[in-house]
Amino acid sequence: MGIELLRSFVAIVAATYVILFGFLKKINEWYYVTMSEKKQNPLPPGHMGWPFIGNMWSFFKASNSQDPDSFIDNLVKRYGRTSIYRTHLFGSPSVIVCSQELCRKALTDDEHFSYGYPSSAIQLGGKKSLYGISNSEHRRLRRLIADPINGHQALALHIEDVVITSLEELATMNRPIKFFNEMKTIALNVIAKVSLGSTQDSILWSMVKYYTELSPGILSMPINIPGFAFHRALKTKDELDERRRKTVAERKKGMMDLLMEVENEIGEKLEDEHIIDLLLLILFSGRETAAHTAMWVRLELDLEHTNINEEQQAIEKTILPESLTLTEIKEIEYLPKVIDESLRRNYFAFAIYRKVVADVNINS
């Protein structure tokens, strides 16, 4: 009798769970589909998941697995190869596009799309970072930052010194190395040198600490409650902002000096908040992207490839590698193509985010 009662209880709990959460998913689906019926263009196939949570559980499960593409693969299996699907991620209704043609439309149409990163990234990146500003402000800020940095020979020499020194140290090691980990260390050294003017161990370890604690919150549910990744990342950001304010006040040598002197067309300079948020973005994105690019270039580069061998031999005959200037490096023809192709084939970011600012049909 006791076993039968237990079975009945379990069956009732399971049925209640299925009915309750099935009902909630239906409500969420009904709400967004009904809202979309007021628009001229219908929603693509897909489902909105649970209220507020959406499909984040399955998204995180896929992204943390050995097969992150399984999130998209499941949509393809369920709704066909339409290359466009509706879903609900990071607390917002979303549409995923995953074909070359549709991605090009979304990334080049400034009339209907603006930069639109998840709320967690905007809050942690800062109001003045490249995450949370308009298209026009994004272009203006990138131009202000890139122009003085790209033409700054001293900054290029700082980077070169750090990289050469790091590679020479690796060459002296009589043991196998983990290439990707070493590339991350070199990238961190470069970031510390050009942005903070130092590669001291204390500064590097503090940057590693901040990065380790901040990174999980960048793409997470924006839940500011103890125990959640976003809450921990917000606390870390406050500590990091305070450290960077002191660094800005001390006017360290390097990229920070350049950013503090940048002026726009009417003579306005970047605010300290702009500089702090930009340095945080460099810390977050620069380390991983540089390391991944270096790793994939090394893995995919055929050392016997005629074109690049001929180019490198020609450079060695005319210019000593240690005397190459930034201008001469930019004139190298084939090597940048290898890097660009590696970026195209093995782009680090899982997704590029855009915000729809007007109803649009991109799959007609």
PDB file of N, CA and C in Angstrom, residues 197-269:
ATOM      1  N   GLY A 197      50.990  50.920 -18.643  1.00  0.00           N
ATOM      2  CA  GLY A 197      52.389  51.336 -18.614  1.00  0.00           C
ATOM      3  C   GLY A 197      53.287  50.451 -17.787  1.00  0.00           C
ATOM      4  N   SER A 198      52.844  49.221 -17.458  1.00  0.00           N
ATOM      5  CA  SER A 198      53.650  48.362 -16.594  1.00  0.00           C
ATOM      6  C   SER A 198      53.327  46.906 -16.853  1.00  0.00           C
ATOM      7  N   THR A 199      54.328  46.048 -16.640  1.00  0.00           N
ATOM      8  CA  THR A 199      54.098  44.603 -16.681  1.00  0.00           C
ATOM      9  C   THR A 199      54.525  43.965 -15.360  1.00  0.00           C
ATOM     10  N   GLN A 200      54.420  44.730 -14.281  1.00  0.00           N
ATOM     11  CA  GLN A 200      54.773  44.198 -12.969  1.00  0.00           C
ATOM     12  C   GLN A 200      53.844  43.043 -12.602  1.00  0.00           C
ATOM     13  N   ASP A 201      54.406  42.060 -11.914  1.00  0.00           N
ATOM     14  CA  ASP A 201      53.626  40.876 -11.540  1.00  0.00           C
ATOM     15  C   ASP A 201      52.385  41.230 -10.736  1.00  0.00           C
ATOM     16  N   SER A 202      52.501  42.215  -9.826  1.00  0.00           N
ATOM     17  CA  SER A 202      51.355  42.581  -8.988  1.00  0.00           C
ATOM     18  C   SER A 202      50.200  43.100  -9.828  1.00  0.00           C
ATOM     19  N   ILE A 203      50.519  43.899 -10.853  1.00  0.00           N
ATOM     20  CA  ILE A 203      49.478  44.442 -11.726  1.00  0.00           C
ATOM     21  C   ILE A 203      48.877  43.337 -12.583  1.00  0.00           C
ATOM     22  N   LEU A 204      49.749  42.456 -13.104  1.00  0.00           N
ATOM     23  CA  LEU A 204      49.250  41.371 -13.946  1.00  0.00           C
ATOM     24  C   LEU A 204      48.326  40.442 -13.166  1.00  0.00           C
ATOM     25  N   TRP A 205      48.724  40.083 -11.947  1.00  0.00           N
ATOM     26  CA  TRP A 205      47.903  39.172 -11.166  1.00  0.00           C
ATOM     27  C   TRP A 205      46.575  39.811 -10.776  1.00  0.00           C
ATOM     28  N   SER A 206      46.587  41.116 -10.514  1.00  0.00           N
ATOM     29  CA  SER A 206      45.327  41.781 -10.195  1.00  0.00           C
ATOM     30  C   SER A 206      44.421  41.806 -11.413  1.00  0.00           C
ATOM     31  N   MET A 207      45.006  41.983 -12.619  1.00  0.00           N
ATOM     32  CA  MET A 207      44.207  41.967 -13.845  1.00  0.00           C
ATOM     33  C   MET A 207      43.625  40.579 -14.088  1.00  0.00           C
ATOM     34  N   VAL A 208      44.430  39.539 -13.845  1.00  0.00           N
ATOM     35  CA  VAL A 208      43.931  38.169 -13.997  1.00  0.00           C
ATOM     36  C   VAL A 208      42.777  37.922 -13.025  1.00  0.00           C
ATOM     37  N   LYS A 209      42.935  38.383 -11.787  1.00  0.00           N
ATOM     38  CA  LYS A 209      41.885  38.211 -10.778  1.00  0.00           C
ATOM     39  C   LYS A 209      40.602  38.891 -11.225  1.00  0.00           C
ATOM     40  N   TYR A 210      40.708  40.151 -11.652  1.00  0.00           N
ATOM     41  CA  TYR A 210      39.517  40.880 -12.087  1.00  0.00           C
ATOM     42  C   TYR A 210      38.882  40.208 -13.293  1.00  0.00           C
ATOM     43  N   TYR A 211      39.703  39.803 -14.243  1.00  0.00           N
ATOM     44  CA  TYR A 211      39.178  39.172 -15.458  1.00  0.00           C
ATOM     45  C   TYR A 211      38.456  37.877 -15.121  1.00  0.00           C
ATOM     46  N   THR A 212      39.066  37.053 -14.250  1.00  0.00           N
ATOM     47  CA  THR A 212      38.479  35.763 -13.893  1.00  0.00           C
ATOM     48  C   THR A 212      37.118  35.932 -13.222  1.00  0.00           C
ATOM     49  N   GLU A 213      36.980  36.955 -12.397  1.00  0.00           N
ATOM     50  CA  GLU A 213      35.730  37.168 -11.683  1.00  0.00           C
ATOM     51  C   GLU A 213      34.702  37.923 -12.514  1.00  0.00           C
ATOM     52  N   LEU A 214      35.167  38.755 -13.451  1.00  0.00           N
ATOM     53  CA  LEU A 214      34.255  39.571 -14.252  1.00  0.00           C
ATOM     54  C   LEU A 214      33.702  38.819 -15.451  1.00  0.00           C
ATOM     55  N   SER A 215      34.541  38.008 -16.088  1.00  0.00           N
ATOM     56  CA  SER A 215      34.196  37.370 -17.354  1.00  0.00           C
ATOM     57  C   SER A 215      32.892  36.572 -17.321  1.00  0.00           C
ATOM     58  N   PRO A 216      32.625  35.724 -16.300  1.00  0.00           N
ATOM     59  CA  PRO A 216      31.391  34.933 -16.327  1.00  0.00           C
ATOM     60  C   PRO A 216      30.119  35.776 -16.293  1.00  0.00           C
ATOM     61  N   GLY A 217      30.205  37.009 -15.806  1.00  0.00           N
ATOM     62  CA  GLY A 217      29.007  37.831 -15.698  1.00  0.00           C
ATOM     63  C   GLY A 217      28.670  38.611 -16.947  1.00  0.00           C
ATOM     64  N   ILE A 218      29.637  38.743 -17.890  1.00  0.00           N
ATOM     65  CA  ILE A 218      29.411  39.564 -19.078  1.00  0.00           C
ATOM     66  C   ILE A 218      28.230  39.048 -19.880  1.00  0.00           C
ATOM     67  N   LEU A 219      28.173  37.748 -20.104  1.00  0.00           N
ATOM     68  CA  LEU A 219      27.054  37.145 -20.831  1.00  0.00           C
ATOM     69  C   LEU A 219      26.319  36.208 -19.863  1.00  0.00           C
ATOM     70  N   SER A 220      25.524  36.806 -19.004  1.00  0.00           N
ATOM     71  CA  SER A 220      24.762  36.039 -18.017  1.00  0.00           C
ATOM     72  C   SER A 220      23.404  36.694 -17.846  1.00  0.00           C
ATOM     73  N   MET A 221      22.530  36.043 -17.104  1.00  0.00           N
ATOM     74  CA  MET A 221      21.258  36.664 -16.767  1.00  0.00           C
ATOM     75  C   MET A 221      21.528  37.832 -15.818  1.00  0.00           C
ATOM     76  N   PRO A 222      20.973  39.029 -16.096  1.00  0.00           N
ATOM     77  CA  PRO A 222      21.266  40.208 -15.262  1.00  0.00           C
ATOM     78  C   PRO A 222      20.518  40.183 -13.936  1.00  0.00           C
ATOM     79  N   ILE A 223      20.861  39.227 -13.070  1.00  0.00           N
ATOM     80  CA  ILE A 223      20.203  39.055 -11.779  1.00  0.00           C
ATOM     81  C   ILE A 223      21.175  39.505 -10.687  1.00  0.00           C
ATOM     82  N   ASN A 224      20.899  40.654 -10.082  1.00  0.00           N
ATOM     83  CA  ASN A 224      21.800  41.219  -9.079  1.00  0.00           C
ATOM     84  C   ASN A 224      21.413  40.732  -7.686  1.00  0.00           C
ATOM     85  N   ILE A 225      21.573  39.441  -7.462  1.00  0.00           N
ATOM     86  CA  ILE A 225      21.283  38.795  -6.182  1.00  0.00           C
ATOM     87  C   ILE A 225      22.496  37.955  -5.803  1.00  0.00           C
ATOM     88  N   PRO A 226      22.932  38.001  -4.521  1.00  0.00           N
ATOM     89  CA  PRO A 226      24.090  37.185  -4.113  1.00  0.00           C
ATOM     90  C   PRO A 226      23.944  35.730  -4.540  1.00  0.00           C
ATOM     91  N   GLY A 227      25.029  35.188  -5.070  1.00  0.00           N
ATOM     92  CA  GLY A 227      25.027  33.812  -5.547  1.00  0.00           C
ATOM     93  C   GLY A 227      24.998  33.704  -7.058  1.00  0.00           C
ATOM     94  N   PHE A 228      24.608  34.794  -7.735  1.00  0.00           N
ATOM     95  CA  PHE A 228      24.556  34.783  -9.193  1.00  0.00           C
ATOM     96  C   PHE A 228      25.827  35.408  -9.768  1.00  0.00           C
ATOM     97  N   ALA A 229      26.223  34.935 -10.974  1.00  0.00           N
ATOM     98  CA  ALA A 229      27.461  35.405 -11.611  1.00  0.00           C
ATOM     99  C   ALA A 229      27.429  36.902 -11.859  1.00  0.00           C
ATOM    100  N   PHE A 230      26.265  37.426 -12.222  1.00  0.00           N
ATOM    101  CA  PHE A 230      26.159  38.854 -12.521  1.00  0.00           C
ATOM    102  C   PHE A 230      26.421  39.693 -11.268  1.00  0.00           C
ATOM    103  N   HIS A 231      25.925  39.257 -10.126  1.00  0.00           N
ATOM    104  CA  HIS A 231      26.144  39.981  -8.867  1.00  0.00           C
ATOM    105  C   HIS A 231      27.632  40.014  -8.521  1.00  0.00           C
ATOM    106  N   ARG A 232      28.301  38.872  -8.639  1.00  0.00           N
ATOM    107  CA  ARG A 232      29.740  38.815  -8.352  1.00  0.00           C
ATOM    108  C   ARG A 232      30.512  39.715  -9.311  1.00  0.00           C
ATOM    109  N   ALA A 233      30.107  39.720 -10.582  1.00  0.00           N
ATOM    110  CA  ALA A 233      30.806  40.539 -11.574  1.00  0.00           C
ATOM    111  C   ALA A 233      30.613  42.030 -11.301  1.00  0.00           C
ATOM    112  N   LEU A 234      29.426  42.439 -10.847  1.00  0.00           N
ATOM    113  CA  LEU A 234      29.194  43.846 -10.522  1.00  0.00           C
ATOM    114  C   LEU A 234      30.111  44.309  -9.395  1.00  0.00           C
ATOM    115  N   LYS A 235      30.276  43.469  -8.368  1.00  0.00           N
ATOM    116  CA  LYS A 235      31.172  43.817  -7.269  1.00  0.00           C
ATOM    117  C   LYS A 235      32.607  43.945  -7.767  1.00  0.00           C
ATOM    118  N   THR A 236      33.008  43.035  -8.649  1.00  0.00           N
ATOM    119  CA  THR A 236      34.358  43.085  -9.218  1.00  0.00           C
ATOM    120  C   THR A 236      34.552  44.352 -10.039  1.00  0.00           C
ATOM    121  N   LYS A 237      33.519  44.734 -10.813  1.00  0.00           N
ATOM    122  CA  LYS A 237      33.614  45.932 -11.644  1.00  0.00           C
ATOM    123  C   LYS A 237      33.807  47.173 -10.781  1.00  0.00           C
ATOM    124  N   ASP A 238      33.127  47.247  -9.652  1.00  0.00           N
ATOM    125  CA  ASP A 238      33.294  48.395  -8.762  1.00  0.00           C
ATOM    126  C   ASP A 238      34.739  48.499  -8.279  1.00  0.00           C
ATOM    127  N   GLU A 239      35.328  47.352  -7.921  1.00  0.00           N
ATOM    128  CA  GLU A 239      36.722  47.353  -7.480  1.00  0.00           C
ATOM    129  C   GLU A 239      37.656  47.758  -8.623  1.00  0.00           C
ATOM    130  N   LEU A 240      37.386  47.228  -9.807  1.00  0.00           N
ATOM    131  CA  LEU A 240      38.228  47.515 -10.965  1.00  0.00           C
ATOM    132  C   LEU A 240      38.119  48.979 -11.371  1.00  0.00           C
ATOM    133  N   ASP A 241      36.898  49.539 -11.332  1.00  0.00           N
ATOM    134  CA  ASP A 241      36.708  50.949 -11.678  1.00  0.00           C
ATOM    135  C   ASP A 241      37.494  51.848 -10.734  1.00  0.00           C
ATOM    136  N   GLU A 242      37.477  51.510  -9.435  1.00  0.00           N
ATOM    137  CA  GLU A 242      38.207  52.321  -8.459  1.00  0.00           C
ATOM    138  C   GLU A 242      39.706  52.278  -8.747  1.00  0.00           C
ATOM    139  N   ARG A 243      40.211  51.098  -9.078  1.00  0.00           N
ATOM    140  CA  ARG A 243      41.642  50.977  -9.384  1.00  0.00           C
ATOM    141  C   ARG A 243      41.989  51.777 -10.632  1.00  0.00           C
ATOM    142  N   ARG A 244      41.121  51.724 -11.629  1.00  0.00           N
ATOM    143  CA  ARG A 244      41.409  52.415 -12.889  1.00  0.00           C
ATOM    144  C   ARG A 244      41.290  53.929 -12.731  1.00  0.00           C
ATOM    145  N   ARG A 245      40.394  54.392 -11.877  1.00  0.00           N
ATOM    146  CA  ARG A 245      40.315  55.834 -11.619  1.00  0.00           C
ATOM    147  C   ARG A 245      41.630  56.347 -11.035  1.00  0.00           C
ATOM    148  N   LYS A 246      42.198  55.572 -10.126  1.00  0.00           N
ATOM    149  CA  LYS A 246      43.485  55.956  -9.553  1.00  0.00           C
ATOM    150  C   LYS A 246      44.577  55.945 -10.628  1.00  0.00           C
ATOM    151  N   THR A 247      44.508  54.949 -11.519  1.00  0.00           N
ATOM    152  CA  THR A 247      45.516  54.843 -12.575  1.00  0.00           C
ATOM    153  C   THR A 247      45.414  56.009 -13.540  1.00  0.00           C
ATOM    154  N   VAL A 248      44.168  56.400 -13.890  1.00  0.00           N
ATOM    155  CA  VAL A 248      43.975  57.546 -14.776  1.00  0.00           C
ATOM    156  C   VAL A 248      44.525  58.803 -14.119  1.00  0.00           C
ATOM    157  N   ALA A 249      44.265  58.945 -12.816  1.00  0.00           N
ATOM    158  CA  ALA A 249      44.737  60.126 -12.097  1.00  0.00           C
ATOM    159  C   ALA A 249      46.259  60.191 -12.064  1.00  0.00           C
ATOM    160  N   GLU A 250      46.912  59.024 -12.032  1.00  0.00           N
ATOM    161  CA  GLU A 250      48.374  58.976 -11.978  1.00  0.00           C
ATOM    162  C   GLU A 250      49.018  59.172 -13.342  1.00  0.00           C
ATOM    163  N   ARG A 251      48.210  59.151 -14.432  1.00  0.00           N
ATOM    164  CA  ARG A 251      48.699  59.372 -15.797  1.00  0.00           C
ATOM    165  C   ARG A 251      49.879  58.460 -16.128  1.00  0.00           C
ATOM    166  N   LYS A 252      49.643  57.163 -16.118  1.00  0.00           N
ATOM    167  CA  LYS A 252      50.668  56.203 -16.511  1.00  0.00           C
ATOM    168  C   LYS A 252      51.037  56.399 -17.979  1.00  0.00           C
ATOM    169  N   LYS A 253      52.223  55.966 -18.351  1.00  0.00           N
ATOM    170  CA  LYS A 253      52.662  56.054 -19.741  1.00  0.00           C
ATOM    171  C   LYS A 253      51.957  54.987 -20.572  1.00  0.00           C
ATOM    172  N   GLY A 254      51.804  55.240 -21.856  1.00  0.00           N
ATOM    173  CA  GLY A 254      51.242  54.243 -22.759  1.00  0.00           C
ATOM    174  C   GLY A 254      49.938  54.699 -23.387  1.00  0.00           C
ATOM    175  N   MET A 255      49.052  53.729 -23.663  1.00  0.00           N
ATOM    176  CA  MET A 255      47.813  54.019 -24.354  1.00  0.00           C
ATOM    177  C   MET A 255      46.966  55.028 -23.588  1.00  0.00           C
ATOM    178  N   MET A 256      47.020  54.971 -22.270  1.00  0.00           N
ATOM    179  CA  MET A 256      46.198  55.871 -21.466  1.00  0.00           C
ATOM    180  C   MET A 256      46.531  57.330 -21.760  1.00  0.00           C
ATOM    181  N   ASP A 257      47.827  57.634 -21.925  1.00  0.00           N
ATOM    182  CA  ASP A 257      48.213  59.002 -22.267  1.00  0.00           C
ATOM    183  C   ASP A 257      47.600  59.414 -23.600  1.00  0.00           C
ATOM    184  N   LEU A 258      47.610  58.496 -24.572  1.00  0.00           N
ATOM    185  CA  LEU A 258      47.033  58.798 -25.880  1.00  0.00           C
ATOM    186  C   LEU A 258      45.533  59.066 -25.758  1.00  0.00           C
ATOM    187  N   LEU A 259      44.832  58.218 -25.008  1.00  0.00           N
ATOM    188  CA  LEU A 259      43.395  58.388 -24.856  1.00  0.00           C
ATOM    189  C   LEU A 259      43.061  59.690 -24.137  1.00  0.00           C
ATOM    190  N   MET A 260      43.896  60.101 -23.204  1.00  0.00           N
ATOM    191  CA  MET A 260      43.635  61.332 -22.465  1.00  0.00           C
ATOM    192  C   MET A 260      43.866  62.563 -23.324  1.00  0.00           C
ATOM    193  N   GLU A 261      44.633  62.420 -24.405  1.00  0.00           N
ATOM    194  CA  GLU A 261      44.914  63.563 -25.277  1.00  0.00           C
ATOM    195  C   GLU A 261      44.039  63.589 -26.529  1.00  0.00           C
ATOM    196  N   VAL A 262      43.263  62.540 -26.758  1.00  0.00           N
ATOM    197  CA  VAL A 262      42.425  62.477 -27.954  1.00  0.00           C
ATOM    198  C   VAL A 262      41.400  63.608 -27.950  1.00  0.00           C
ATOM    199  N   GLU A 263      41.233  64.262 -29.105  1.00  0.00           N
ATOM    200  CA  GLU A 263      40.240  65.317 -29.257  1.00  0.00           C
ATOM    201  C   GLU A 263      39.382  65.056 -30.486  1.00  0.00           C
ATOM    202  N   ASN A 264      38.101  65.457 -30.414  1.00  0.00           N
ATOM    203  CA  ASN A 264      37.245  65.348 -31.585  1.00  0.00           C
ATOM    204  C   ASN A 264      37.362  66.603 -32.439  1.00  0.00           C
ATOM    205  N   GLU A 265      36.473  66.725 -33.430  1.00  0.00           N
ATOM    206  CA  GLU A 265      36.589  67.810 -34.393  1.00  0.00           C
ATOM    207  C   GLU A 265      36.357  69.189 -33.774  1.00  0.00           C
ATOM    208  N   ILE A 266      35.737  69.270 -32.605  1.00  0.00           N
ATOM    209  CA  ILE A 266      35.500  70.571 -31.964  1.00  0.00           C
ATOM    210  C   ILE A 266      36.348  70.733 -30.700  1.00  0.00           C
ATOM    211  N   GLY A 267      37.368  69.898 -30.583  1.00  0.00           N
ATOM    212  CA  GLY A 267      38.315  70.059 -29.493  1.00  0.00           C
ATOM    213  C   GLY A 267      37.939  69.408 -28.186  1.00  0.00           C
ATOM    214  N   GLU A 268      36.874  68.589 -28.159  1.00  0.00           N
ATOM    215  CA  GLU A 268      36.470  67.920 -26.929  1.00  0.00           C
ATOM    216  C   GLU A 268      37.345  66.683 -26.694  1.00  0.00           C
ATOM    217  N   LYS A 269      37.673  66.430 -25.422  1.00  0.00           N
ATOM    218  CA  LYS A 269      38.473  65.267 -25.066  1.00  0.00           C
ATOM    219  C   LYS A 269      37.591  64.197 -24.431  1.00  0.00           C
TER     220      LYS A 269
END
